[in-house]
PDB file of C-alpha atoms and ligand atoms in Angstrom:
ATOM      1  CA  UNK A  30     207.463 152.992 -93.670  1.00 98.00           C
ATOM      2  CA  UNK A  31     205.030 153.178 -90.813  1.00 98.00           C
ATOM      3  CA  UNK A  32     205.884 156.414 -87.839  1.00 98.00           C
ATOM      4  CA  UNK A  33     204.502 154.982 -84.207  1.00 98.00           C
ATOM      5  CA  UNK A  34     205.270 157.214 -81.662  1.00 98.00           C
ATOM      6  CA  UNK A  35     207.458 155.793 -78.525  1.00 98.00           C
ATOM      7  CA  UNK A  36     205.674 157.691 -75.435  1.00 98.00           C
ATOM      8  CA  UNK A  37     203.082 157.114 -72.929  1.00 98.00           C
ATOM      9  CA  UNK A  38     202.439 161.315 -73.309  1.00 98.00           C
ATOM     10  CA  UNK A  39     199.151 161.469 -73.920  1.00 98.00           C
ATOM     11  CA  UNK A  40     199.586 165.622 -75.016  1.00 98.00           C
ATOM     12  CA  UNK A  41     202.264 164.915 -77.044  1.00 98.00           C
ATOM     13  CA  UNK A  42     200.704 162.226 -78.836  1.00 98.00           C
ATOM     14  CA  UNK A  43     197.195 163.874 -79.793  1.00 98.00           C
ATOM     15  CA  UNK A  44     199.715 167.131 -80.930  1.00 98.00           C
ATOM     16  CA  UNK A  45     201.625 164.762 -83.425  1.00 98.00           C
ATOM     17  CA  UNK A  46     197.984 162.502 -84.400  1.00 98.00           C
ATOM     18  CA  UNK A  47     197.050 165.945 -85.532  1.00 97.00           C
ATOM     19  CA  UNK A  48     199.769 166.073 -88.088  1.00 97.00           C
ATOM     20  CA  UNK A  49     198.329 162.726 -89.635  1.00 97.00           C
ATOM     21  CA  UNK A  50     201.946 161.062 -89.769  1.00 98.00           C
ATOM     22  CA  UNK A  51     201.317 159.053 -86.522  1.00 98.00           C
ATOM     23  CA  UNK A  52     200.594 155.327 -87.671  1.00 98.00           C
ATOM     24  CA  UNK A  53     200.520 153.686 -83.509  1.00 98.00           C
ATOM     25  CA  UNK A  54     202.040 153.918 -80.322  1.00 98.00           C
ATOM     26  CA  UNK A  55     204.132 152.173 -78.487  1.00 98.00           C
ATOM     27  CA  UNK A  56     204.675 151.727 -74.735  1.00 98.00           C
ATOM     28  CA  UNK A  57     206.534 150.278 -72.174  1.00 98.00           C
ATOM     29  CA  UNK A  58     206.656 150.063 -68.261  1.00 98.00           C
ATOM     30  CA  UNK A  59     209.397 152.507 -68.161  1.00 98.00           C
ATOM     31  CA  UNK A  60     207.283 155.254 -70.293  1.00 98.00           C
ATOM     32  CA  UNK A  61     204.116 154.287 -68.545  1.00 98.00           C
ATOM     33  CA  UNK A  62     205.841 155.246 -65.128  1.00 98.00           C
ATOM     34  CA  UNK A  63     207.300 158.714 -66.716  1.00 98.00           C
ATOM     35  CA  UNK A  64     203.357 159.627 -67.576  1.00 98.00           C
ATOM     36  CA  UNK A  65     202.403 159.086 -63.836  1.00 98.00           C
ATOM     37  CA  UNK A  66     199.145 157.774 -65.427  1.00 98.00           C
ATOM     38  CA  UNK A  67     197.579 154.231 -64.865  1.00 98.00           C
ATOM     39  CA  UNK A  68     198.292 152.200 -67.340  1.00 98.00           C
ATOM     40  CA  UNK A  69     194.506 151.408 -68.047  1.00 98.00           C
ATOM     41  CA  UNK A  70     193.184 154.782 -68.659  1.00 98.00           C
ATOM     42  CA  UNK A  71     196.181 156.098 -70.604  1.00 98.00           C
ATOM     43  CA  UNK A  72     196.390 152.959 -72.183  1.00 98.00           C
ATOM     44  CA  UNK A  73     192.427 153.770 -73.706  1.00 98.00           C
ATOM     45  CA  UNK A  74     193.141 157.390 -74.451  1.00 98.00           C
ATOM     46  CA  UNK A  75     195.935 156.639 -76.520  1.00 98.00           C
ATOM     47  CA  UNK A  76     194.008 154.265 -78.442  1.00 98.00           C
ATOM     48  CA  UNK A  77     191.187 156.751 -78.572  1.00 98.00           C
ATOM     49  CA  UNK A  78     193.950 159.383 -80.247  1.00 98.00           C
ATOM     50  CA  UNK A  79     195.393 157.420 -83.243  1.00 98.00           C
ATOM     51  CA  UNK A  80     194.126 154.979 -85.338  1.00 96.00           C
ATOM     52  CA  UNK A  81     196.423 152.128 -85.896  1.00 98.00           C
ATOM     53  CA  UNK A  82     198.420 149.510 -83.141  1.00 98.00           C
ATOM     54  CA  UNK A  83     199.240 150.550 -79.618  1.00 98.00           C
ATOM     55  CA  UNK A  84     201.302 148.095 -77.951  1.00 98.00           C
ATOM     56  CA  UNK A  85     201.135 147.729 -74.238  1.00 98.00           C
ATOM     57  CA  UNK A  86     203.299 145.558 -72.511  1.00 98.00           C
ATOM     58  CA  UNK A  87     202.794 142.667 -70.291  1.00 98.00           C
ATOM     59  CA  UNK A  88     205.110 142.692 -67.078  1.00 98.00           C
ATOM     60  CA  UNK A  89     204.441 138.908 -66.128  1.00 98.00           C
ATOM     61  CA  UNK A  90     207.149 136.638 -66.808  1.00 98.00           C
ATOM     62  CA  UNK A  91     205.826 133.566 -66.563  1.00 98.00           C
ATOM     63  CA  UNK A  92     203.490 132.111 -69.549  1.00 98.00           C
ATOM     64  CA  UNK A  93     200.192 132.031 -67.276  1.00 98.00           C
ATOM     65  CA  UNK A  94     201.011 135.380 -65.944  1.00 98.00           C
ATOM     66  CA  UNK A  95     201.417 136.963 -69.586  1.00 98.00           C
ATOM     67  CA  UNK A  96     198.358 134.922 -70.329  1.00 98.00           C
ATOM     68  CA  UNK A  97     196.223 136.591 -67.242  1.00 98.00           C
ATOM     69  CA  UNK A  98     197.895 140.144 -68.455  1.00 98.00           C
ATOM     70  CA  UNK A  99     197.306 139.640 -72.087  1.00 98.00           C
ATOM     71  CA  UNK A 100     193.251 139.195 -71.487  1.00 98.00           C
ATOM     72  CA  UNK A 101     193.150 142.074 -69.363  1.00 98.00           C
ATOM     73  CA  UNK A 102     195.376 144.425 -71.758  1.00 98.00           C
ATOM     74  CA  UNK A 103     193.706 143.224 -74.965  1.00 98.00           C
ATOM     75  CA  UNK A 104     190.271 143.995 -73.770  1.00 98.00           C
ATOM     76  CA  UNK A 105     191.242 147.776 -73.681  1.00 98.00           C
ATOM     77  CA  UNK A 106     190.857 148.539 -77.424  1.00 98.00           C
ATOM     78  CA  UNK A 107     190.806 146.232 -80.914  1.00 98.00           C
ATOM     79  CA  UNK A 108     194.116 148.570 -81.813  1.00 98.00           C
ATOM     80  CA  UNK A 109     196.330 146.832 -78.853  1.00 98.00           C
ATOM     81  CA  UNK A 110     199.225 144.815 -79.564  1.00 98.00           C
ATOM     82  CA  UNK A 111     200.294 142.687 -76.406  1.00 98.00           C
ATOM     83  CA  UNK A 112     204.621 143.267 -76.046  1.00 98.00           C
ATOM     84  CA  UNK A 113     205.974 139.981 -74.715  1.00 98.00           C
ATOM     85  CA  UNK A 114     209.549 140.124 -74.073  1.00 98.00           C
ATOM     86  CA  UNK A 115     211.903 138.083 -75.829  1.00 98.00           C
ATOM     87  CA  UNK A 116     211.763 134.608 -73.830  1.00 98.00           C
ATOM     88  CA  UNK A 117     210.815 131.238 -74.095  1.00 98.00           C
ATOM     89  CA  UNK A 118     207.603 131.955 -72.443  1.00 98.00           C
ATOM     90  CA  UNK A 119     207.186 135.428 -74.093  1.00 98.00           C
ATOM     91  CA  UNK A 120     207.611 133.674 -77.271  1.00 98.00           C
ATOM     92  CA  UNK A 121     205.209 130.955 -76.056  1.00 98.00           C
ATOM     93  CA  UNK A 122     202.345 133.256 -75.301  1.00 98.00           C
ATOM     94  CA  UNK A 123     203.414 135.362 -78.755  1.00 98.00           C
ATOM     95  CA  UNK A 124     202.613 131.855 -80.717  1.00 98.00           C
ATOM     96  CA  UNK A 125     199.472 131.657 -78.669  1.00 98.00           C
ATOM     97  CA  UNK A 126     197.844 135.022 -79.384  1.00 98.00           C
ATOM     98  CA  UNK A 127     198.859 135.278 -82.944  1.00 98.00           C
ATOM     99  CA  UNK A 128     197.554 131.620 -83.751  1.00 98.00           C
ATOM    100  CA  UNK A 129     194.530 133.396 -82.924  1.00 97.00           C
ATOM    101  CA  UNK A 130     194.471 136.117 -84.999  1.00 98.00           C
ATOM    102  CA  UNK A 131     195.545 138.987 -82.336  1.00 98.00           C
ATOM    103  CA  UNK A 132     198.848 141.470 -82.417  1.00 98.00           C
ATOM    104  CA  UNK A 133     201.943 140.805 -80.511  1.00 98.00           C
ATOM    105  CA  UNK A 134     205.122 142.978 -80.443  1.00 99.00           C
ATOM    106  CA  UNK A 135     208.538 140.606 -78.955  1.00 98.00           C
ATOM    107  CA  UNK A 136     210.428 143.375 -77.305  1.00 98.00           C
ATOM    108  CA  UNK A 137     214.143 143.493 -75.988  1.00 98.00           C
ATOM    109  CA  UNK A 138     215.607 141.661 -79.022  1.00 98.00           C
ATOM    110  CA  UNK A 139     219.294 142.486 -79.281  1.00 98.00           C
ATOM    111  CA  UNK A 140     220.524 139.997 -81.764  1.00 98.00           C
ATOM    112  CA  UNK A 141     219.293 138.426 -85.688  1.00 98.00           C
ATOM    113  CA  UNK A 142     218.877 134.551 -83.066  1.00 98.00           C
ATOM    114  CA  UNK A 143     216.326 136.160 -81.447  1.00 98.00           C
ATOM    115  CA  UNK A 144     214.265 137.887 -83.920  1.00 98.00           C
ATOM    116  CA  UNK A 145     214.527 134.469 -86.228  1.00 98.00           C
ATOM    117  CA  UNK A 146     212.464 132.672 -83.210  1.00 98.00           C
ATOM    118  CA  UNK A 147     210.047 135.436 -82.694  1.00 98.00           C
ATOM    119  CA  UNK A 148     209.127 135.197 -86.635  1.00 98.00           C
ATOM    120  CA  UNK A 149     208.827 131.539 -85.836  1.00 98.00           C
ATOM    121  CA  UNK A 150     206.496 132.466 -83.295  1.00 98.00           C
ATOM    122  CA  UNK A 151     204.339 134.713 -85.300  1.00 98.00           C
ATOM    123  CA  UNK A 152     205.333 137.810 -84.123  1.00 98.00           C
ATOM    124  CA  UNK A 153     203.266 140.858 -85.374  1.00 98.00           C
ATOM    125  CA  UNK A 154     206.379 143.279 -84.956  1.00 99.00           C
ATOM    126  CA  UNK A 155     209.892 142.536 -83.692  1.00 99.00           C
ATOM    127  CA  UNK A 156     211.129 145.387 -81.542  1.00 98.00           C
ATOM    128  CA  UNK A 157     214.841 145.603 -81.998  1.00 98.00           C
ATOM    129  CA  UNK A 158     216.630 148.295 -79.648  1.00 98.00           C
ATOM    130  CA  UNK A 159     219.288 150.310 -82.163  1.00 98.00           C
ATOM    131  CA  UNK A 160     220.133 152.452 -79.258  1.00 98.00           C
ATOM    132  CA  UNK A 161     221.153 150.713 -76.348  1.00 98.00           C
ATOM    133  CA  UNK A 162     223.467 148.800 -78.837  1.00 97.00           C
ATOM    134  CA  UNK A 163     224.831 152.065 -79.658  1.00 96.00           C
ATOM    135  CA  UNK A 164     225.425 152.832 -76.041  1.00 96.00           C
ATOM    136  CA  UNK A 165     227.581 149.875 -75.507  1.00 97.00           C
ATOM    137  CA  UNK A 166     229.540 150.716 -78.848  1.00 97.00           C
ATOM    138  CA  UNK A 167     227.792 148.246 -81.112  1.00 96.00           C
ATOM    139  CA  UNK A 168     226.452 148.871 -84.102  1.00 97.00           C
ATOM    140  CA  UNK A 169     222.544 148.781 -83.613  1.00 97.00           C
ATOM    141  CA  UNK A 170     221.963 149.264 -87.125  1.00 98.00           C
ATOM    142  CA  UNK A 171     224.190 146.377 -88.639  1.00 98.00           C
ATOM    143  CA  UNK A 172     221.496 144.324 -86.922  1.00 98.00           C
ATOM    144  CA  UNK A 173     218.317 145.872 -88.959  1.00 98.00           C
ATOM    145  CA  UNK A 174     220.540 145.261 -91.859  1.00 98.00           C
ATOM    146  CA  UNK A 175     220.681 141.159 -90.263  1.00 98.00           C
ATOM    147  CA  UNK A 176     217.034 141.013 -89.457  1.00 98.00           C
ATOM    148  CA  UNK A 177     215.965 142.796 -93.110  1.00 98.00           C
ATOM    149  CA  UNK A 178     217.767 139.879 -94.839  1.00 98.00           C
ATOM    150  CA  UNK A 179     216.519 136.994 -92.702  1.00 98.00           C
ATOM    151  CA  UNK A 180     212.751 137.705 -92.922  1.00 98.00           C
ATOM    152  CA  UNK A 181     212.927 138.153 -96.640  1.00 98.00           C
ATOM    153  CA  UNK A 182     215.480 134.751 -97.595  1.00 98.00           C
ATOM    154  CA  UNK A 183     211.956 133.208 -95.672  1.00 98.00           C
ATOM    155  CA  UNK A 184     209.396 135.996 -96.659  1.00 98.00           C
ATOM    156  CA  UNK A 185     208.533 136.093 -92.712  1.00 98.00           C
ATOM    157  CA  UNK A 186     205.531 138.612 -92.685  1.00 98.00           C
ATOM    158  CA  UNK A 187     206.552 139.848 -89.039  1.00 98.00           C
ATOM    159  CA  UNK A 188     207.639 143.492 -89.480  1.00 98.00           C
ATOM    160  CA  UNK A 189     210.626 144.796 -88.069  1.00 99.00           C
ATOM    161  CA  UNK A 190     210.177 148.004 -85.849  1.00 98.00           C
ATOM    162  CA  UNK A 191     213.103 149.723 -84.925  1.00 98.00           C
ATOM    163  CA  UNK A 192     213.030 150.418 -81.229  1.00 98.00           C
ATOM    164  CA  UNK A 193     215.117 152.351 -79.228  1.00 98.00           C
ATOM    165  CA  UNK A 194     215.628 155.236 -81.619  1.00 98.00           C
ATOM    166  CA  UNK A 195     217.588 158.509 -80.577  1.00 98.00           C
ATOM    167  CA  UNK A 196     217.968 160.653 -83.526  1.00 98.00           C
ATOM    168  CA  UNK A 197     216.994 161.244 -87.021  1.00 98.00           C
ATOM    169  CA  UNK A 198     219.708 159.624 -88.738  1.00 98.00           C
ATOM    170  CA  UNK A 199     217.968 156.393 -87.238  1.00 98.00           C
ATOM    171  CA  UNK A 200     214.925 156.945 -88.862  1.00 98.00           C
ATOM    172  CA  UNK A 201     216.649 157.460 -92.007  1.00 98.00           C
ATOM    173  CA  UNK A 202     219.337 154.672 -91.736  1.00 98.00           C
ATOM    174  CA  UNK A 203     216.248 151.823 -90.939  1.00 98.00           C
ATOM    175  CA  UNK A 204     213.638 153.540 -94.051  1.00 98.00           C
ATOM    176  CA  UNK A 205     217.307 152.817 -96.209  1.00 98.00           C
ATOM    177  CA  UNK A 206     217.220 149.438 -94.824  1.00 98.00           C
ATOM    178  CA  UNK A 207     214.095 148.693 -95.626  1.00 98.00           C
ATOM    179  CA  UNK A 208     212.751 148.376 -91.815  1.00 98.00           C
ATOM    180  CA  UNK A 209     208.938 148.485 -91.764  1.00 98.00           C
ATOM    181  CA  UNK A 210     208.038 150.125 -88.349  1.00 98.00           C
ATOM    182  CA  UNK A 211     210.300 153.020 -86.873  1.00 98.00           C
ATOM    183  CA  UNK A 212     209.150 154.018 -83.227  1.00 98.00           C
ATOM    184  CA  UNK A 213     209.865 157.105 -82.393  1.00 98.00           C
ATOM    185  CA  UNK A 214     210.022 159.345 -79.551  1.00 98.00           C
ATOM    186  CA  UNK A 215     208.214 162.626 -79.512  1.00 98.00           C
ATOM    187  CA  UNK A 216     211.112 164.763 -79.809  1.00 98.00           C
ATOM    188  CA  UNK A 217     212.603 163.053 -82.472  1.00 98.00           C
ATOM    189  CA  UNK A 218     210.085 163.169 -84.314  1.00 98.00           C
ATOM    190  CA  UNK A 219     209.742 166.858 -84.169  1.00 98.00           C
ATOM    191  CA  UNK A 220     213.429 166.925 -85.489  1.00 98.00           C
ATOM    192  CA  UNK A 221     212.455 165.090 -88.515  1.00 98.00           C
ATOM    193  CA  UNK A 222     210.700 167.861 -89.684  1.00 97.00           C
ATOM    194  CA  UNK A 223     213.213 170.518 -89.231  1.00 97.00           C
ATOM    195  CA  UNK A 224     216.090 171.890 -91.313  1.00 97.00           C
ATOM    196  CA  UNK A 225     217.968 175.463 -91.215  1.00 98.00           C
ATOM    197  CA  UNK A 226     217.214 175.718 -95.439  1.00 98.00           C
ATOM    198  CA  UNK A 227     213.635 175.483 -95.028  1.00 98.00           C
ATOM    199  CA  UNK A 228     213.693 178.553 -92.150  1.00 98.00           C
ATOM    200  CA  UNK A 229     216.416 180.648 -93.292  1.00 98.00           C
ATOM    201  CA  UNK A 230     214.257 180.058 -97.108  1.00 98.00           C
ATOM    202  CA  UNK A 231     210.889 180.954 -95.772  1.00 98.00           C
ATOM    203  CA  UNK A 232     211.986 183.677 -93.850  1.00 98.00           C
ATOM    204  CA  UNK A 233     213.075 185.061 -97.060  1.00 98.00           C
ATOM    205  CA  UNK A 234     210.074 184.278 -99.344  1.00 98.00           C
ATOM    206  CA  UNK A 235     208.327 186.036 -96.428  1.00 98.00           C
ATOM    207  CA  UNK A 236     210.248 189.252 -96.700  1.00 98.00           C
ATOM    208  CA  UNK A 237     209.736 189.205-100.560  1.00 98.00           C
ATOM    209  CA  UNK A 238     205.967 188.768-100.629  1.00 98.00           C
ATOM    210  CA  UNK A 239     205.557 191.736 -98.060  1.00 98.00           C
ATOM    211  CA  UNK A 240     207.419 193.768-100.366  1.00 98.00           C
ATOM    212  CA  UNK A 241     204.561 192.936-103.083  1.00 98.00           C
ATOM    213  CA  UNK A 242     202.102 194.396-100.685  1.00 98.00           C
ATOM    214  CA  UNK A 243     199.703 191.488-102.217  1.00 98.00           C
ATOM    215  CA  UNK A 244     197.585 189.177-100.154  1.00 97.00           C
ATOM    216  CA  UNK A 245     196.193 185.546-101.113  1.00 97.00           C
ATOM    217  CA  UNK A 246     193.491 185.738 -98.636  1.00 92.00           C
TER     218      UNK A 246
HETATM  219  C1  E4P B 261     209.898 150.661 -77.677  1.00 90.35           C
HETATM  220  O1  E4P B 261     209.127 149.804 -77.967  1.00 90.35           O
HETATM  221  C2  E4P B 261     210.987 150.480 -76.698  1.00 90.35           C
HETATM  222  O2  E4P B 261     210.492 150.084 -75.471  1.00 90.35           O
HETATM  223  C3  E4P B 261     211.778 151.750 -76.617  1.00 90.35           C
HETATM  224  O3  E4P B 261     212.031 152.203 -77.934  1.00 90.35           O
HETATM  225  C4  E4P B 261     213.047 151.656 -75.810  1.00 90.35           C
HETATM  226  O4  E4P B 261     213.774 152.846 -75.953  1.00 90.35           O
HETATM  227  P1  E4P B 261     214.960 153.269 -74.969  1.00 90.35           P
HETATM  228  O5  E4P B 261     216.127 152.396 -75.234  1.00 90.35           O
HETATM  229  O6  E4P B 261     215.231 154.703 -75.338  1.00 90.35           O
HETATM  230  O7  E4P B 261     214.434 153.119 -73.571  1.00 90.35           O
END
């Protein structure tokens, strides 16, 4: 299962790079505005910090518009992946830029309709939003489970990353399902790591080995 990270934070994103778990990035207009940067420049030095897809999203909705975006945003880096939101002419351009060999990410999919069309399309990744279903009390993850069975009755290579992730039981619910991208924000991510065992343990090894008066070093 492939980690991307789910911020336009530029620190936060060379901290976790640095861990080597980071395998992209993705962005929105929503985490672009939190950064305050422009969308070019933070855009580059996020490409700069990991290797691996960063998606950037177009905010056009019509096809030409995407189309006049989608040149623009590709020629930042080889590592970006034009999001298209789920639409006919999203989908169109999505058809048009994977037919030639470049990454697209169909964001905003809330149901297993729409991310059947955006495999027909050639999507790279579908983004799926777990979350916001949760928020309306519906169960976000029932529809990894819908999308995970689709794709392989058809063995559609477009890989499902689960978007809109709040908490570590998401990450581990969509790595049961089988999802292959999880995008996750920073402070999630951090959680992943951590568990009251592992400190309260440590702490104790620690307090043993000092009594040893022994050093590795
Ligand atoms: C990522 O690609 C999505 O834009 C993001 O996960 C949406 O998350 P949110 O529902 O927390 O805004």
């Amino acid at each position: 299962m492939k980690f991307f990270l789910d911020t336009a934070e530029i620190d936060d994103i060379r901290e976790l790079a640095a861990s080597g778990l980071v395998d992209g990035v993705t962005t929105n207009p929503s985490l672009i505005m939190k950064s305050g940067r422009d969308i070019f420049e933070v855009t580059k030095e996020i490409c700069d910090a990991v290797d691996g897809p960063v998606s950037a999203e177009a905010t056009a909705l019509d096809y030409d518009g995407i189309l006049r975006e989608a040149d623009k945003l590709y020629d930042i880096s080889d590592q970006i992946t034009l999001k298209v939101p789920l639409t006919v002419d999203g989908l169109k351009a999505c058809k048009h830029f994977t037919s030639q060999g470049k990454m697209v990410n169909v964001t905003l999919c809330f149901s297993a309709s729409q991310a059947l069309l955006a495999a027909k399309a050639g999507a790279t990744f579908i983004s799926p939003f777990i979350g916001r279903h949760d928020d309306i009390s519906q169960d976000g993850m029932a529809l990894i489970e819908d999308i995970r069975v689709i794709y392989d009755n058809y063995n559609f290579s477009t890989e499902i990353l689960v978007a809109s992730i709040r908490h570590p039981l998401h990450v581990v619910d969509a790595a049961r399902i089988g999802a292959d991208v999880a995008t996750i924000p920073p402070a999630v991510m951090h959680k992943l790591f951590r568990h009251p065992l592992t400190d309260s343990g440590l702490e104790a090894f620690l307090k043993d080995w000092e009594k040893t008066g022994q050093s590795i070093a």
